[in-house]
PDB file of C-alpha atoms in Angstrom:
ATOM      1  CA  MET A  77     282.512 137.573 -40.553  1.00  0.00           C
ATOM      2  CA  THR A  78     284.545 139.381 -42.794  1.00  0.00           C
ATOM      3  CA  ASN A  79     285.083 137.109 -46.276  1.00  0.00           C
ATOM      4  CA  GLU A  80     283.256 138.274 -49.189  1.00  0.00           C
ATOM      5  CA  ARG A  81     281.123 136.389 -50.833  1.00  0.00           C
ATOM      6  CA  ASN A  82     278.179 135.967 -53.268  1.00  0.00           C
ATOM      7  CA  ARG A  83     276.067 133.970 -51.428  1.00  0.00           C
ATOM      8  CA  PRO A  84     275.194 133.323 -47.426  1.00  0.00           C
ATOM      9  CA  ASN A  85     277.524 129.836 -46.236  1.00  0.00           C
ATOM     10  CA  VAL A  86     276.400 127.379 -43.404  1.00  0.00           C
ATOM     11  CA  MET A  87     279.182 125.989 -41.516  1.00  0.00           C
ATOM     12  CA  LEU A  88     278.147 122.439 -40.708  1.00  0.00           C
ATOM     13  CA  VAL A  89     280.611 121.161 -38.367  1.00  0.00           C
ATOM     14  CA  VAL A  90     279.958 117.106 -37.499  1.00  0.00           C
ATOM     15  CA  SER A  91     281.363 115.470 -34.610  1.00  0.00           C
ATOM     16  CA  HIS A  92     281.302 111.374 -35.222  1.00  0.00           C
ATOM     17  CA  PRO A  93     283.377 108.775 -36.707  1.00  0.00           C
ATOM     18  CA  GLU A  94     281.075 106.836 -38.580  1.00  0.00           C
ATOM     19  CA  TYR A  95     279.401 107.964 -41.900  1.00  0.00           C
ATOM     20  CA  ASP A  96     277.120 105.191 -41.994  1.00  0.00           C
ATOM     21  CA  SER A  97     275.525 106.348 -38.430  1.00  0.00           C
ATOM     22  CA  ALA A  98     272.290 108.270 -37.358  1.00  0.00           C
ATOM     23  CA  THR A  99     274.516 111.211 -36.819  1.00  0.00           C
ATOM     24  CA  TRP A 100     276.091 111.489 -40.175  1.00  0.00           C
ATOM     25  CA  ALA A 101     272.559 110.521 -41.875  1.00  0.00           C
ATOM     26  CA  ILE A 102     270.992 113.594 -40.350  1.00  0.00           C
ATOM     27  CA  ALA A 103     273.651 115.683 -40.852  1.00  0.00           C
ATOM     28  CA  ARG A 104     273.227 114.710 -44.603  1.00  0.00           C
ATOM     29  CA  ALA A 105     269.885 115.550 -44.099  1.00  0.00           C
ATOM     30  CA  VAL A 106     270.469 119.137 -42.752  1.00  0.00           C
ATOM     31  CA  GLU A 107     273.057 119.673 -45.343  1.00  0.00           C
ATOM     32  CA  GLN A 108     269.788 119.296 -48.064  1.00  0.00           C
ATOM     33  CA  GLY A 109     267.868 121.197 -46.289  1.00  0.00           C
ATOM     34  CA  ILE A 110     270.647 123.923 -46.229  1.00  0.00           C
ATOM     35  CA  GLN A 111     270.686 123.966 -49.849  1.00  0.00           C
ATOM     36  CA  ALA A 112     267.439 123.197 -51.279  1.00  0.00           C
ATOM     37  CA  ASP A 113     266.517 126.253 -52.522  1.00  0.00           C
ATOM     38  CA  GLY A 114     269.788 126.751 -54.303  1.00  0.00           C
ATOM     39  CA  SER A 115     270.990 130.464 -52.570  1.00  0.00           C
ATOM     40  CA  THR A 116     272.756 128.926 -49.487  1.00  0.00           C
ATOM     41  CA  THR A 117     275.885 126.770 -49.663  1.00  0.00           C
ATOM     42  CA  ALA A 118     276.442 124.327 -46.824  1.00  0.00           C
ATOM     43  CA  THR A 119     280.189 123.705 -46.038  1.00  0.00           C
ATOM     44  CA  VAL A 120     280.521 120.374 -44.162  1.00  0.00           C
ATOM     45  CA  HIS A 121     283.438 119.743 -41.340  1.00  0.00           C
ATOM     46  CA  ASP A 122     284.429 116.885 -40.549  1.00  0.00           C
ATOM     47  CA  LEU A 123     286.096 116.906 -37.144  1.00  0.00           C
ATOM     48  CA  THR A 124     286.965 113.383 -36.872  1.00  0.00           C
ATOM     49  CA  ALA A 125     288.575 113.362 -40.810  1.00  0.00           C
ATOM     50  CA  SER A 126     290.433 116.706 -40.027  1.00  0.00           C
ATOM     51  CA  GLY A 127     292.502 115.144 -37.270  1.00  0.00           C
ATOM     52  CA  PHE A 128     292.014 118.118 -35.196  1.00  0.00           C
ATOM     53  CA  ASP A 129     293.429 117.705 -31.784  1.00  0.00           C
ATOM     54  CA  PRO A 130     291.044 118.601 -29.079  1.00  0.00           C
ATOM     55  CA  VAL A 131     293.016 118.256 -26.276  1.00  0.00           C
ATOM     56  CA  TRP A 132     294.213 121.447 -24.386  1.00  0.00           C
ATOM     57  CA  ARG A 133     297.845 122.337 -23.696  1.00  0.00           C
ATOM     58  CA  ALA A 134     300.362 124.519 -22.209  1.00  0.00           C
ATOM     59  CA  ALA A 135     300.099 126.765 -25.637  1.00  0.00           C
ATOM     60  CA  ASP A 136     296.577 126.945 -25.169  1.00  0.00           C
ATOM     61  CA  LEU A 137     296.899 128.224 -21.790  1.00  0.00           C
ATOM     62  CA  ALA A 138     299.609 130.680 -22.919  1.00  0.00           C
ATOM     63  CA  VAL A 139     296.588 132.191 -25.502  1.00  0.00           C
ATOM     64  CA  HIS A 140     294.350 132.486 -22.510  1.00  0.00           C
ATOM     65  CA  ARG A 141     296.539 134.283 -20.464  1.00  0.00           C
ATOM     66  CA  HIS A 142     297.509 136.505 -23.366  1.00  0.00           C
ATOM     67  CA  LEU A 143     300.864 135.443 -23.323  1.00  0.00           C
ATOM     68  CA  SER A 144     301.393 133.958 -26.966  1.00  0.00           C
ATOM     69  CA  PRO A 145     298.655 133.754 -30.218  1.00  0.00           C
ATOM     70  CA  VAL A 146     296.708 131.083 -31.137  1.00  0.00           C
ATOM     71  CA  PRO A 147     298.417 127.662 -32.130  1.00  0.00           C
ATOM     72  CA  ASP A 148     298.750 127.429 -36.016  1.00  0.00           C
ATOM     73  CA  ASP A 149     295.750 124.428 -36.249  1.00  0.00           C
ATOM     74  CA  VAL A 150     293.244 126.569 -34.124  1.00  0.00           C
ATOM     75  CA  LYS A 151     293.983 129.626 -36.207  1.00  0.00           C
ATOM     76  CA  ARG A 152     293.476 127.411 -39.467  1.00  0.00           C
ATOM     77  CA  GLU A 153     290.110 126.242 -37.542  1.00  0.00           C
ATOM     78  CA  GLN A 154     288.842 129.956 -36.771  1.00  0.00           C
ATOM     79  CA  GLU A 155     289.723 131.240 -40.213  1.00  0.00           C
ATOM     80  CA  LEU A 156     287.369 128.610 -41.651  1.00  0.00           C
ATOM     81  CA  LEU A 157     284.390 129.515 -39.099  1.00  0.00           C
ATOM     82  CA  ASP A 158     285.194 133.104 -40.475  1.00  0.00           C
ATOM     83  CA  THR A 159     283.926 132.208 -43.877  1.00  0.00           C
ATOM     84  CA  ALA A 160     280.471 131.510 -42.574  1.00  0.00           C
ATOM     85  CA  ASP A 161     277.598 133.574 -41.954  1.00  0.00           C
ATOM     86  CA  VAL A 162     276.307 130.722 -39.773  1.00  0.00           C
ATOM     87  CA  ILE A 163     277.827 128.110 -37.694  1.00  0.00           C
ATOM     88  CA  VAL A 164     275.976 124.957 -36.670  1.00  0.00           C
ATOM     89  CA  LEU A 165     277.807 122.012 -34.356  1.00  0.00           C
ATOM     90  CA  LEU A 166     275.604 118.698 -34.961  1.00  0.00           C
ATOM     91  CA  PHE A 167     276.633 115.786 -32.745  1.00  0.00           C
ATOM     92  CA  PRO A 168     275.579 112.955 -30.636  1.00  0.00           C
ATOM     93  CA  VAL A 169     274.720 113.515 -26.995  1.00  0.00           C
ATOM     94  CA  TYR A 170     277.133 111.432 -24.883  1.00  0.00           C
ATOM     95  CA  TRP A 171     277.023 111.411 -20.960  1.00  0.00           C
ATOM     96  CA  TRP A 172     274.361 114.167 -21.517  1.00  0.00           C
ATOM     97  CA  SER A 173     277.054 116.380 -23.055  1.00  0.00           C
ATOM     98  CA  LEU A 174     279.332 116.872 -26.113  1.00  0.00           C
ATOM     99  CA  PRO A 175     281.728 114.339 -27.710  1.00  0.00           C
ATOM    100  CA  ALA A 176     285.126 114.780 -26.005  1.00  0.00           C
ATOM    101  CA  LEU A 177     286.388 115.774 -29.785  1.00  0.00           C
ATOM    102  CA  ALA A 178     283.511 118.510 -29.848  1.00  0.00           C
ATOM    103  CA  LYS A 179     284.244 119.553 -26.721  1.00  0.00           C
ATOM    104  CA  GLY A 180     287.609 119.976 -26.743  1.00  0.00           C
ATOM    105  CA  TRP A 181     286.858 121.635 -30.108  1.00  0.00           C
ATOM    106  CA  ILE A 182     285.035 124.258 -28.690  1.00  0.00           C
ATOM    107  CA  ASP A 183     287.637 124.403 -25.790  1.00  0.00           C
ATOM    108  CA  ARG A 184     290.617 125.515 -28.563  1.00  0.00           C
ATOM    109  CA  VAL A 185     288.812 126.873 -31.155  1.00  0.00           C
ATOM    110  CA  PHE A 186     286.920 129.505 -28.731  1.00  0.00           C
ATOM    111  CA  SER A 187     289.687 130.983 -27.462  1.00  0.00           C
ATOM    112  CA  ARG A 188     289.661 134.131 -25.073  1.00  0.00           C
ATOM    113  CA  GLY A 189     290.485 137.341 -27.328  1.00  0.00           C
ATOM    114  CA  TRP A 190     288.548 135.687 -30.426  1.00  0.00           C
ATOM    115  CA  ALA A 191     285.354 134.070 -29.341  1.00  0.00           C
ATOM    116  CA  TYR A 192     284.875 136.212 -26.198  1.00  0.00           C
ATOM    117  CA  GLU A 193     286.506 139.509 -25.188  1.00  0.00           C
ATOM    118  CA  ASN A 194     287.641 140.142 -28.350  1.00  0.00           C
ATOM    119  CA  GLY A 195     289.358 143.441 -29.442  1.00  0.00           C
ATOM    120  CA  ALA A 196     288.668 147.012 -27.717  1.00  0.00           C
ATOM    121  CA  ASN A 197     285.227 145.813 -26.923  1.00  0.00           C
ATOM    122  CA  ARG A 198     285.328 143.073 -24.665  1.00  0.00           C
ATOM    123  CA  ASP A 199     281.830 142.235 -25.304  1.00  0.00           C
ATOM    124  CA  GLN A 200     282.175 141.524 -28.719  1.00  0.00           C
ATOM    125  CA  SER A 201     282.890 138.028 -30.655  1.00  0.00           C
ATOM    126  CA  ALA A 202     283.807 136.750 -33.653  1.00  0.00           C
ATOM    127  CA  LEU A 203     281.095 134.785 -33.996  1.00  0.00           C
ATOM    128  CA  THR A 204     277.340 135.928 -35.103  1.00  0.00           C
ATOM    129  CA  GLU A 205     275.422 132.625 -35.087  1.00  0.00           C
ATOM    130  CA  LEU A 206     276.352 129.923 -33.245  1.00  0.00           C
ATOM    131  CA  HIS A 207     273.759 126.904 -33.300  1.00  0.00           C
ATOM    132  CA  PHE A 208     273.488 123.400 -31.857  1.00  0.00           C
ATOM    133  CA  VAL A 209     271.849 120.256 -33.198  1.00  0.00           C
ATOM    134  CA  ALA A 210     272.016 117.816 -30.696  1.00  0.00           C
ATOM    135  CA  LEU A 211     270.976 114.108 -31.121  1.00  0.00           C
ATOM    136  CA  ALA A 212     269.726 112.205 -28.437  1.00  0.00           C
ATOM    137  CA  GLY A 213     269.516 108.112 -28.532  1.00  0.00           C
ATOM    138  CA  VAL A 214     266.515 107.996 -25.944  1.00  0.00           C
ATOM    139  CA  ASN A 215     262.994 109.685 -26.183  1.00  0.00           C
ATOM    140  CA  GLN A 216     262.288 113.364 -25.318  1.00  0.00           C
ATOM    141  CA  SER A 217     260.047 112.071 -22.140  1.00  0.00           C
ATOM    142  CA  SER A 218     263.290 110.882 -20.872  1.00  0.00           C
ATOM    143  CA  TYR A 219     265.381 114.263 -21.541  1.00  0.00           C
ATOM    144  CA  GLU A 220     262.308 116.286 -20.011  1.00  0.00           C
ATOM    145  CA  ARG A 221     261.861 114.193 -16.848  1.00  0.00           C
ATOM    146  CA  ARG A 222     265.026 113.855 -15.652  1.00  0.00           C
ATOM    147  CA  GLY A 223     266.493 116.928 -16.593  1.00  0.00           C
ATOM    148  CA  TYR A 224     268.643 116.586 -19.385  1.00  0.00           C
ATOM    149  CA  LYS A 225     267.231 118.901 -21.778  1.00  0.00           C
ATOM    150  CA  ASP A 226     267.571 121.520 -19.499  1.00  0.00           C
ATOM    151  CA  SER A 227     271.320 120.373 -18.656  1.00  0.00           C
ATOM    152  CA  LEU A 228     272.060 120.698 -21.854  1.00  0.00           C
ATOM    153  CA  THR A 229     270.584 124.027 -22.531  1.00  0.00           C
ATOM    154  CA  THR A 230     272.197 125.549 -19.687  1.00  0.00           C
ATOM    155  CA  GLN A 231     276.005 124.381 -20.644  1.00  0.00           C
ATOM    156  CA  LEU A 232     275.467 125.488 -24.243  1.00  0.00           C
ATOM    157  CA  MET A 233     273.297 128.327 -24.107  1.00  0.00           C
ATOM    158  CA  GLN A 234     274.411 130.056 -21.433  1.00  0.00           C
ATOM    159  CA  GLY A 235     277.884 128.646 -20.743  1.00  0.00           C
ATOM    160  CA  ILE A 236     279.057 128.804 -24.533  1.00  0.00           C
ATOM    161  CA  SER A 237     276.801 131.116 -26.356  1.00  0.00           C
ATOM    162  CA  GLU A 238     275.574 133.745 -23.740  1.00  0.00           C
ATOM    163  CA  TYR A 239     279.246 133.742 -22.017  1.00  0.00           C
ATOM    164  CA  SER A 240     280.566 134.509 -25.405  1.00  0.00           C
ATOM    165  CA  ASN A 241     277.827 137.424 -26.456  1.00  0.00           C
ATOM    166  CA  ILE A 242     277.313 135.577 -29.498  1.00  0.00           C
ATOM    167  CA  ALA A 243     274.133 137.509 -30.780  1.00  0.00           C
ATOM    168  CA  GLU A 244     271.962 134.711 -32.101  1.00  0.00           C
ATOM    169  CA  SER A 245     272.112 131.453 -31.195  1.00  0.00           C
ATOM    170  CA  SER A 246     269.767 128.055 -30.756  1.00  0.00           C
ATOM    171  CA  LEU A 247     269.560 124.624 -29.496  1.00  0.00           C
ATOM    172  CA  GLN A 248     267.710 122.092 -31.526  1.00  0.00           C
ATOM    173  CA  LEU A 249     267.384 118.144 -30.263  1.00  0.00           C
ATOM    174  CA  LEU A 250     266.317 115.311 -32.171  1.00  0.00           C
ATOM    175  CA  TYR A 251     265.396 112.279 -30.589  1.00  0.00           C
ATOM    176  CA  GLY A 252     265.216 108.623 -30.476  1.00  0.00           C
ATOM    177  CA  THR A 253     268.527 108.024 -33.057  1.00  0.00           C
ATOM    178  CA  GLU A 254     269.127 104.525 -31.328  1.00  0.00           C
ATOM    179  CA  THR A 255     266.520 102.569 -33.231  1.00  0.00           C
ATOM    180  CA  SER A 256     266.383  99.842 -35.340  1.00  0.00           C
ATOM    181  CA  ASP A 257     262.632 101.454 -36.667  1.00  0.00           C
ATOM    182  CA  PRO A 258     263.267 102.506 -40.232  1.00  0.00           C
ATOM    183  CA  GLN A 259     260.644 104.633 -40.477  1.00  0.00           C
ATOM    184  CA  ALA A 260     261.890 106.469 -37.357  1.00  0.00           C
ATOM    185  CA  HIS A 261     264.911 107.113 -39.137  1.00  0.00           C
ATOM    186  CA  VAL A 262     263.007 108.476 -42.153  1.00  0.00           C
ATOM    187  CA  GLU A 263     261.256 110.809 -39.594  1.00  0.00           C
ATOM    188  CA  LEU A 264     264.531 111.851 -38.281  1.00  0.00           C
ATOM    189  CA  ALA A 265     265.697 112.911 -41.929  1.00  0.00           C
ATOM    190  CA  ALA A 266     262.778 114.703 -42.354  1.00  0.00           C
ATOM    191  CA  GLN A 267     263.349 116.792 -38.996  1.00  0.00           C
ATOM    192  CA  GLY A 268     267.161 117.544 -40.084  1.00  0.00           C
ATOM    193  CA  TYR A 269     265.840 118.382 -43.426  1.00  0.00           C
ATOM    194  CA  LYS A 270     263.508 121.107 -41.663  1.00  0.00           C
ATOM    195  CA  VAL A 271     266.688 122.133 -39.495  1.00  0.00           C
ATOM    196  CA  GLY A 272     268.617 122.928 -42.331  1.00  0.00           C
ATOM    197  CA  ALA A 273     266.004 124.852 -44.613  1.00  0.00           C
ATOM    198  CA  ASP A 274     265.514 126.723 -41.498  1.00  0.00           C
ATOM    199  CA  LEU A 275     269.256 127.415 -41.016  1.00  0.00           C
ATOM    200  CA  ALA A 276     269.374 128.627 -44.723  1.00  0.00           C
ATOM    201  CA  GLN A 277     266.953 131.381 -43.976  1.00  0.00           C
ATOM    202  CA  ARG A 278     269.051 132.530 -40.775  1.00  0.00           C
ATOM    203  CA  ALA A 279     271.987 132.502 -43.112  1.00  0.00           C
ATOM    204  CA  GLN A 280     270.149 134.529 -45.841  1.00  0.00           C
ATOM    205  CA  ALA A 281     269.102 137.047 -43.123  1.00  0.00           C
ATOM    206  CA  ALA A 282     272.996 137.560 -41.633  1.00  0.00           C
ATOM    207  CA  PHE A 283     274.580 137.683 -45.389  1.00  0.00           C
ATOM    208  CA  ASP A 284     272.104 140.614 -46.249  1.00  0.00           C
ATOM    209  CA  LYS A 285     272.964 142.381 -43.207  1.00  0.00           C
ATOM    210  CA  ARG A 286     276.536 141.688 -43.707  1.00  0.00           C
ATOM    211  CA  VAL A 287     276.113 143.384 -46.900  1.00  0.00           C
ATOM    212  CA  SER A 288     274.205 146.358 -46.184  1.00  0.00           C
ATOM    213  CA  ALA A 289     276.174 146.959 -43.530  1.00  0.00           C
TER     214      ALA A 289
END
């Protein structure tokens, strides 16, 4: 990241259309955890409200083939991500994968020549830290018994982060979000807060490294 700031910044990208959902309740808890000690800022990027078009079109294919620069809407997203020390994508799991909006955002924004094969060093990525927070409707035992956790890990960690040679990446799964038990939602919020606090520490370390470079 090349931006000049006096505090580390975590970019929290959220993909969910309803603000009263468990997803957004947890996202708000993550944001609070990031900002808890006052040393780190959190920038929340609402993919739904942004109006970002997730559909891969001919212009995106031309970018992939090195025939044209990225479209303006993709460029804006990349410039926004450039303002962060740590990027976090928070989403509910749909059909054991990313929601269409989040997947299309990855497809278009994580373009060839930026997220991977970037510049003279083809192993370089514009992103240094990418973390996933996945919200599972069912319990942990279901994910582990049926291999869903392994599937998500392969898709996100190997298929996106490792392929792009992103230096630091992780996947956090929070389980049991589709419940009407108020106490369960309190516990999920507490987990989200802890995730946010941990991300703040990561951002501080990345910020210190960037400043001293």
